[in-house]
mmCIF file of C-alpha atoms and ligand atoms in Angstrom:
data_model
loop_
_atom_site.group_PDB
_atom_site.id
_atom_site.type_symbol
_atom_site.label_atom_id
_atom_site.label_comp_id
_atom_site.label_asym_id
_atom_site.label_seq_id
_atom_site.Cartn_x
_atom_site.Cartn_y
_atom_site.Cartn_z
ATOM 1 C CA MET A 1 -61.160 160.917 41.518
ATOM 2 C CA PRO A 2 -62.326 157.385 40.674
ATOM 3 C CA GLU A 3 -61.747 154.918 43.481
ATOM 4 C CA ALA A 4 -61.676 151.167 44.017
ATOM 5 C CA ASP A 5 -62.087 148.594 46.797
ATOM 6 C CA LEU A 6 -59.831 145.680 45.985
ATOM 7 C CA HIS A 7 -60.718 143.311 48.812
ATOM 8 C CA VAL A 8 -64.326 142.184 49.026
ATOM 9 C CA HIS A 9 -65.835 138.841 50.095
ATOM 10 C CA THR A 10 -69.194 137.422 49.012
ATOM 11 C CA THR A 11 -71.370 134.441 49.853
ATOM 12 C CA ALA A 12 -69.021 132.401 47.645
ATOM 13 C CA SER A 13 -66.858 132.212 50.799
ATOM 14 C CA ASP A 14 -67.683 133.608 54.247
ATOM 15 C CA GLY A 15 -69.229 136.913 53.144
ATOM 16 C CA LYS A 16 -72.834 137.646 54.018
ATOM 17 C CA ALA A 17 -73.723 139.591 50.894
ATOM 18 C CA SER A 18 -74.199 137.956 47.492
ATOM 19 C CA PRO A 19 -71.928 138.987 44.618
ATOM 20 C CA SER A 20 -74.681 141.158 43.068
ATOM 21 C CA GLU A 21 -75.474 142.770 46.425
ATOM 22 C CA VAL A 22 -71.808 143.622 46.859
ATOM 23 C CA ILE A 23 -71.703 145.291 43.459
ATOM 24 C CA ARG A 24 -74.880 147.260 44.157
ATOM 25 C CA LEU A 25 -73.406 148.447 47.482
ATOM 26 C CA ALA A 26 -70.201 149.431 45.707
ATOM 27 C CA ALA A 27 -72.213 151.436 43.191
ATOM 28 C CA ALA A 28 -74.130 153.155 45.995
ATOM 29 C CA GLU A 29 -70.786 154.039 47.631
ATOM 30 C CA GLY A 30 -69.573 155.640 44.424
ATOM 31 C CA LEU A 31 -66.793 153.113 43.762
ATOM 32 C CA CYS A 32 -65.806 152.475 40.162
ATOM 33 C CA ALA A 33 -64.022 149.125 40.610
ATOM 34 C CA VAL A 34 -64.254 146.166 42.987
ATOM 35 C CA GLY A 35 -61.871 143.258 43.485
ATOM 36 C CA ILE A 36 -63.811 140.102 44.387
ATOM 37 C CA CYS A 37 -61.398 138.143 46.581
ATOM 38 C CA ASP A 38 -63.203 135.237 48.192
ATOM 39 C CA HIS A 39 -61.325 132.732 50.339
ATOM 40 C CA ASP A 40 -60.307 129.764 48.192
ATOM 41 C CA SER A 41 -63.127 130.376 45.726
ATOM 42 C CA THR A 42 -63.857 132.231 42.504
ATOM 43 C CA ASN A 43 -67.499 131.140 42.387
ATOM 44 C CA GLY A 44 -68.827 134.655 43.006
ATOM 45 C CA ILE A 45 -67.003 136.266 40.120
ATOM 46 C CA ASP A 46 -69.329 135.551 37.193
ATOM 47 C CA GLU A 47 -72.361 136.920 39.013
ATOM 48 C CA ALA A 48 -70.372 139.997 40.101
ATOM 49 C CA LEU A 49 -69.159 140.569 36.535
ATOM 50 C CA GLU A 50 -72.693 140.436 35.255
ATOM 51 C CA GLU A 51 -74.045 142.882 37.845
ATOM 52 C CA GLY A 52 -70.995 145.087 37.293
ATOM 53 C CA LYS A 53 -71.772 145.272 33.587
ATOM 54 C CA LYS A 54 -75.290 146.437 34.360
ATOM 55 C CA LEU A 55 -74.220 149.096 36.822
ATOM 56 C CA GLY A 56 -71.005 150.247 35.165
ATOM 57 C CA ILE A 57 -68.750 148.880 37.923
ATOM 58 C CA GLU A 58 -65.491 147.239 36.896
ATOM 59 C CA VAL A 59 -65.061 143.847 38.553
ATOM 60 C CA ILE A 60 -61.519 142.591 38.994
ATOM 61 C CA PRO A 61 -61.498 138.809 39.255
ATOM 62 C CA GLY A 62 -59.525 137.894 42.342
ATOM 63 C CA VAL A 63 -59.046 135.329 45.088
ATOM 64 C CA GLU A 64 -57.655 135.175 48.606
ATOM 65 C CA ILE A 65 -55.885 131.916 49.286
ATOM 66 C CA ASN A 66 -55.369 131.108 52.981
ATOM 67 C CA THR A 67 -51.979 129.510 53.417
ATOM 68 C CA ASP A 68 -49.868 128.245 56.296
ATOM 69 C CA CYS A 69 -46.249 129.139 56.801
ATOM 70 C CA GLY A 70 -45.382 127.030 59.848
ATOM 71 C CA PRO A 71 -47.605 128.287 62.672
ATOM 72 C CA THR A 72 -48.325 131.566 60.859
ATOM 73 C CA GLU A 73 -51.218 132.130 58.530
ATOM 74 C CA LEU A 74 -50.568 134.107 55.350
ATOM 75 C CA HIS A 75 -53.348 135.217 53.032
ATOM 76 C CA ILE A 76 -52.240 135.462 49.424
ATOM 77 C CA LEU A 77 -54.306 137.690 47.161
ATOM 78 C CA GLY A 78 -54.502 137.210 43.416
ATOM 79 C CA TYR A 79 -55.725 139.918 41.008
ATOM 80 C CA PHE A 80 -56.754 139.787 37.370
ATOM 81 C CA ILE A 81 -56.732 135.991 37.489
ATOM 82 C CA ASP A 82 -58.261 133.898 34.742
ATOM 83 C CA HIS A 83 -60.906 132.597 37.136
ATOM 84 C CA ARG A 84 -61.784 129.696 34.842
ATOM 85 C CA HIS A 85 -58.207 128.451 34.656
ATOM 86 C CA PRO A 86 -58.494 124.619 35.038
ATOM 87 C CA LYS A 87 -55.482 124.192 37.303
ATOM 88 C CA LEU A 88 -56.642 127.019 39.581
ATOM 89 C CA GLN A 89 -60.162 125.536 39.667
ATOM 90 C CA ASP A 90 -58.804 122.060 40.487
ATOM 91 C CA ALA A 91 -56.742 123.459 43.333
ATOM 92 C CA LEU A 92 -59.591 125.549 44.771
ATOM 93 C CA ASN A 93 -62.017 122.620 44.505
ATOM 94 C CA TRP A 94 -59.576 120.467 46.397
ATOM 95 C CA LEU A 95 -59.188 123.120 49.113
ATOM 96 C CA ARG A 96 -62.939 123.468 49.454
ATOM 97 C CA SER A 97 -63.601 119.741 49.693
ATOM 98 C CA SER A 98 -60.985 119.574 52.426
ATOM 99 C CA ARG A 99 -62.871 122.395 54.157
ATOM 100 C CA GLU A 100 -66.022 120.296 54.132
ATOM 101 C CA GLU A 101 -64.132 117.337 55.523
ATOM 102 C CA ARG A 102 -62.747 119.587 58.248
ATOM 103 C CA GLY A 103 -66.251 120.853 59.077
ATOM 104 C CA ARG A 104 -67.434 117.275 59.516
ATOM 105 C CA ARG A 105 -64.522 116.464 61.777
ATOM 106 C CA MET A 106 -65.194 119.521 63.938
ATOM 107 C CA VAL A 107 -68.843 118.455 64.374
ATOM 108 C CA GLU A 108 -67.610 114.984 65.336
ATOM 109 C CA LYS A 109 -65.054 116.294 67.861
ATOM 110 C CA LEU A 110 -67.694 118.527 69.446
ATOM 111 C CA ARG A 111 -70.035 115.540 69.710
ATOM 112 C CA GLN A 112 -67.354 113.681 71.683
ATOM 113 C CA ILE A 113 -67.516 116.366 74.401
ATOM 114 C CA GLY A 114 -71.296 116.319 74.462
ATOM 115 C CA VAL A 115 -71.899 119.302 72.172
ATOM 116 C CA HIS A 116 -74.406 118.212 69.575
ATOM 117 C CA ILE A 117 -74.753 120.179 66.379
ATOM 118 C CA GLU A 118 -75.790 118.818 63.015
ATOM 119 C CA PHE A 119 -73.476 119.112 60.032
ATOM 120 C CA ASP A 120 -76.534 120.203 58.063
ATOM 121 C CA SER A 121 -76.859 123.352 60.129
ATOM 122 C CA VAL A 122 -73.168 124.096 59.393
ATOM 123 C CA LEU A 123 -73.917 123.606 55.706
ATOM 124 C CA ARG A 124 -76.966 125.881 55.957
ATOM 125 C CA ALA A 125 -74.884 128.573 57.636
ATOM 126 C CA SER A 126 -72.353 128.400 54.802
ATOM 127 C CA ALA A 127 -75.158 128.945 52.270
ATOM 128 C CA GLY A 128 -73.287 127.034 49.591
ATOM 129 C CA GLY A 129 -70.014 128.904 50.157
ATOM 130 C CA ALA A 130 -66.658 127.570 51.337
ATOM 131 C CA ILE A 131 -67.173 126.070 54.801
ATOM 132 C CA GLY A 132 -65.204 127.598 57.630
ATOM 133 C CA ARG A 133 -65.172 127.925 61.388
ATOM 134 C CA PRO A 134 -67.635 130.877 61.301
ATOM 135 C CA HIS A 135 -70.278 128.477 59.991
ATOM 136 C CA VAL A 136 -69.621 125.937 62.768
ATOM 137 C CA ALA A 137 -69.802 128.869 65.188
ATOM 138 C CA ALA A 138 -73.156 129.911 63.721
ATOM 139 C CA ALA A 139 -74.468 126.354 64.198
ATOM 140 C CA LEU A 140 -73.251 126.419 67.825
ATOM 141 C CA VAL A 141 -75.083 129.718 68.438
ATOM 142 C CA GLU A 142 -78.213 128.374 66.734
ATOM 143 C CA ALA A 143 -78.163 125.295 68.982
ATOM 144 C CA GLY A 144 -77.755 127.478 72.066
ATOM 145 C CA TYR A 145 -74.199 126.454 72.970
ATOM 146 C CA ALA A 146 -72.896 130.011 72.764
ATOM 147 C CA SER A 147 -74.475 133.435 72.960
ATOM 148 C CA ASP A 148 -72.699 134.779 69.897
ATOM 149 C CA ILE A 149 -70.171 133.906 67.219
ATOM 150 C CA ASN A 150 -67.214 135.303 69.156
ATOM 151 C CA SER A 151 -67.901 133.299 72.274
ATOM 152 C CA ALA A 152 -68.492 130.167 70.149
ATOM 153 C CA PHE A 153 -64.999 130.672 68.725
ATOM 154 C CA GLY A 154 -63.442 131.257 72.123
ATOM 155 C CA LYS A 155 -65.087 128.288 73.801
ATOM 156 C CA TYR A 156 -64.915 125.697 71.032
ATOM 157 C CA LEU A 157 -63.120 126.706 67.877
ATOM 158 C CA VAL A 158 -59.879 128.575 68.458
ATOM 159 C CA ARG A 159 -56.666 126.600 68.041
ATOM 160 C CA GLY A 160 -56.355 124.364 71.102
ATOM 161 C CA ALA A 161 -60.097 124.425 71.878
ATOM 162 C CA PRO A 162 -61.996 121.081 71.912
ATOM 163 C CA GLY A 163 -63.595 121.555 68.482
ATOM 164 C CA TYR A 164 -60.512 122.756 66.649
ATOM 165 C CA VAL A 165 -59.280 120.751 63.683
ATOM 166 C CA GLU A 166 -56.160 121.656 61.663
ATOM 167 C CA ARG A 167 -56.835 122.355 58.034
ATOM 168 C CA VAL A 168 -55.230 121.321 54.815
ATOM 169 C CA ARG A 169 -53.585 124.264 53.189
ATOM 170 C CA PHE A 170 -51.153 125.386 50.575
ATOM 171 C CA THR A 171 -47.882 126.981 51.462
ATOM 172 C CA PRO A 172 -47.605 130.678 50.532
ATOM 173 C CA MET A 173 -45.190 129.719 47.744
ATOM 174 C CA GLU A 174 -47.686 127.256 46.251
ATOM 175 C CA ALA A 175 -50.421 129.900 46.280
ATOM 176 C CA VAL A 176 -48.161 132.459 44.573
ATOM 177 C CA ARG A 177 -47.286 129.917 41.883
ATOM 178 C CA LEU A 178 -50.929 129.007 41.332
ATOM 179 C CA ILE A 179 -51.979 132.636 40.906
ATOM 180 C CA LEU A 180 -49.129 133.255 38.453
ATOM 181 C CA GLU A 181 -50.146 130.200 36.451
ATOM 182 C CA ALA A 182 -53.702 131.537 36.286
ATOM 183 C CA GLY A 183 -52.324 134.747 34.789
ATOM 184 C CA GLY A 184 -52.843 136.810 37.945
ATOM 185 C CA ILE A 185 -50.803 139.176 40.091
ATOM 186 C CA PRO A 186 -50.040 137.723 43.544
ATOM 187 C CA GLY A 187 -50.056 139.985 46.585
ATOM 188 C CA ILE A 188 -49.826 139.754 50.341
ATOM 189 C CA ALA A 189 -52.992 140.570 52.291
ATOM 190 C CA HIS A 190 -53.071 142.658 55.496
ATOM 191 C CA PRO A 191 -49.349 142.287 56.330
ATOM 192 C CA ALA A 192 -49.787 143.971 59.723
ATOM 193 C CA LYS A 193 -51.660 140.863 60.901
ATOM 194 C CA ILE A 194 -48.667 138.676 60.059
ATOM 195 C CA GLY A 195 -46.035 140.552 61.973
ATOM 196 C CA ASN A 196 -42.892 138.806 60.719
ATOM 197 C CA GLU A 197 -42.241 140.543 57.409
ATOM 198 C CA ASN A 198 -39.514 138.157 56.324
ATOM 199 C CA LEU A 199 -42.178 135.511 55.787
ATOM 200 C CA TRP A 200 -43.616 137.404 52.829
ATOM 201 C CA ILE A 201 -40.537 139.334 51.708
ATOM 202 C CA ASP A 202 -39.111 135.894 50.863
ATOM 203 C CA LEU A 203 -41.930 135.478 48.343
ATOM 204 C CA ILE A 204 -40.905 138.475 46.233
ATOM 205 C CA PRO A 205 -38.249 136.600 44.193
ATOM 206 C CA HIS A 206 -40.892 133.932 43.555
ATOM 207 C CA GLY A 207 -43.347 136.358 41.990
ATOM 208 C CA LEU A 208 -45.130 138.242 44.789
ATOM 209 C CA ARG A 209 -45.911 141.574 43.136
ATOM 210 C CA CYS A 210 -48.107 143.650 45.438
ATOM 211 C CA VAL A 211 -48.745 144.486 49.052
ATOM 212 C CA GLU A 212 -52.040 145.434 50.665
ATOM 213 C CA VAL A 213 -51.125 148.790 52.173
ATOM 214 C CA TYR A 214 -54.674 149.901 52.981
ATOM 215 C CA HIS A 215 -56.835 147.670 55.185
ATOM 216 C CA PRO A 216 -59.223 148.401 58.057
ATOM 217 C CA ASP A 217 -56.784 146.786 60.513
ATOM 218 C CA HIS A 218 -53.885 148.971 59.395
ATOM 219 C CA SER A 219 -53.005 152.090 61.363
ATOM 220 C CA VAL A 220 -51.722 155.193 59.629
ATOM 221 C CA ALA A 221 -48.232 154.156 60.748
ATOM 222 C CA ASP A 222 -48.765 150.704 59.169
ATOM 223 C CA GLN A 223 -49.849 152.329 55.913
ATOM 224 C CA ARG A 224 -46.751 154.502 55.908
ATOM 225 C CA ARG A 225 -44.512 151.540 56.628
ATOM 226 C CA TYR A 226 -45.939 149.337 53.845
ATOM 227 C CA ARG A 227 -45.987 152.218 51.354
ATOM 228 C CA ARG A 228 -42.305 152.658 52.015
ATOM 229 C CA MET A 229 -41.652 148.927 51.708
ATOM 230 C CA ALA A 230 -43.572 148.867 48.413
ATOM 231 C CA ARG A 231 -41.423 151.688 47.082
ATOM 232 C CA GLU A 232 -38.153 150.137 48.233
ATOM 233 C CA ARG A 233 -38.963 146.662 46.957
ATOM 234 C CA GLY A 234 -40.716 147.607 43.763
ATOM 235 C CA LEU A 235 -44.105 146.245 44.784
ATOM 236 C CA LEU A 236 -47.458 147.534 43.602
ATOM 237 C CA ILE A 237 -49.916 148.901 46.152
ATOM 238 C CA THR A 238 -53.379 147.478 46.804
ATOM 239 C CA GLY A 239 -56.005 148.009 49.449
ATOM 240 C CA GLY A 240 -59.605 147.492 50.376
ATOM 241 C CA SER A 241 -62.180 146.966 53.061
ATOM 242 C CA ASP A 242 -62.050 143.147 53.444
ATOM 243 C CA TYR A 243 -65.830 143.535 53.416
ATOM 244 C CA HIS A 244 -67.690 140.479 54.705
ATOM 245 C CA GLY A 245 -71.184 141.887 54.625
ATOM 246 C CA PRO A 246 -73.566 143.065 57.316
ATOM 247 C CA GLU A 247 -73.577 141.195 60.642
ATOM 248 C CA SER A 248 -70.282 139.487 59.934
ATOM 249 C CA ILE A 249 -67.626 138.880 62.595
ATOM 250 C CA ARG A 250 -65.586 141.817 61.441
ATOM 251 C CA PHE A 251 -67.886 144.600 60.498
ATOM 252 C CA CYS A 252 -66.697 147.213 58.110
ATOM 253 C CA GLN A 253 -68.253 149.227 55.337
ATOM 254 C CA ILE A 254 -67.554 148.477 51.720
ATOM 255 C CA GLY A 255 -65.117 151.057 50.346
ATOM 256 C CA GLN A 256 -63.546 151.767 53.751
ATOM 257 C CA PRO A 257 -60.763 152.075 53.017
ATOM 258 C CA ARG A 258 -60.744 152.630 49.261
ATOM 259 C CA ILE A 259 -57.831 153.390 46.979
ATOM 260 C CA PRO A 260 -57.285 155.630 43.941
ATOM 261 C CA TYR A 261 -58.065 153.902 40.642
ATOM 262 C CA GLU A 262 -54.483 154.475 39.433
ATOM 263 C CA HIS A 263 -53.462 151.469 41.537
ATOM 264 C CA VAL A 264 -55.853 149.303 39.522
ATOM 265 C CA GLU A 265 -54.304 150.651 36.331
ATOM 266 C CA ALA A 266 -50.834 149.794 37.614
ATOM 267 C CA LEU A 267 -51.956 146.226 38.349
ATOM 268 C CA ARG A 268 -53.484 145.874 34.909
ATOM 269 C CA ALA A 269 -50.333 147.224 33.251
ATOM 270 C CA ALA A 270 -48.325 144.592 35.141
ATOM 271 C CA VAL A 271 -50.670 141.855 33.893
ATOM 272 C CA GLU A 272 -50.368 143.090 30.318
ATOM 273 C CA ARG A 273 -46.578 143.319 30.507
ATOM 274 C CA ARG A 274 -46.422 139.733 31.725
ATOM 275 C CA ALA A 275 -48.781 138.546 29.008
ATOM 276 C CA LYS A 276 -46.465 140.073 26.381
ATOM 277 C CA GLN A 277 -43.422 138.364 27.881
ATOM 278 C CA THR A 278 -44.931 134.919 27.743
HETATM 279 ZN ZN1 ZN B 1 -57.451 137.726 54.851
HETATM 280 ZN ZN1 ZN B 2 -60.230 138.871 53.101
#
């Protein structure tokens, strides 16, 4: 049975593997389709598409937009987006430039408590991708302020720690709207991490169309729960490994978990139905 991994990161955000590496790994794992869903970026998609063409792997252009709903973080996935859509690109560019600004402010705040890292080493750690706390953490480890990424987070970068800076973000509703405008299918990522289901159920009337049932952080009971919710609320099912590459904070293998290809077909059918309506 053909299978897909619909949640993969690349070096276009905080992944450690390049888009072509990710596609080669997917091919080696016997997957037939991969959803490239970088945080706030679609810059890995063209390279992935090209490598996919060579290796016979279908690449689904996607994105994962990190949003804030009050104190809770919601990750909104988008599938089958037109990744060159100007409005989407404008919005993602804006988010990324605010990420850089945030990185600079974190470096500055750390300097005020006597922790000296260079913004350049943060930039280097991000390797041209969207800058995030993992890259500041890597710079802290490199400079000897922490033994590993996790302790760098704990000491300096978690909310409330001396280096923490709030970020500029969209609301979940704004992200859903943006994905719809770019012709995509919006979904909620790893709902078990959110806890309060009402936060994303509220998005369904606004166009949320799928739920990530399968994710490495989901227990079998979680999977059952979200499958049932999908059925009851008429949502499509997605899933994937949330792969971030080797030696990333959260290690997992590409394709673990993976989902039957029929879910990809259902997503595509939904995109085509919408295209006919408009
Ligand atoms: Zn996520
Ligand atoms: Zn992710």
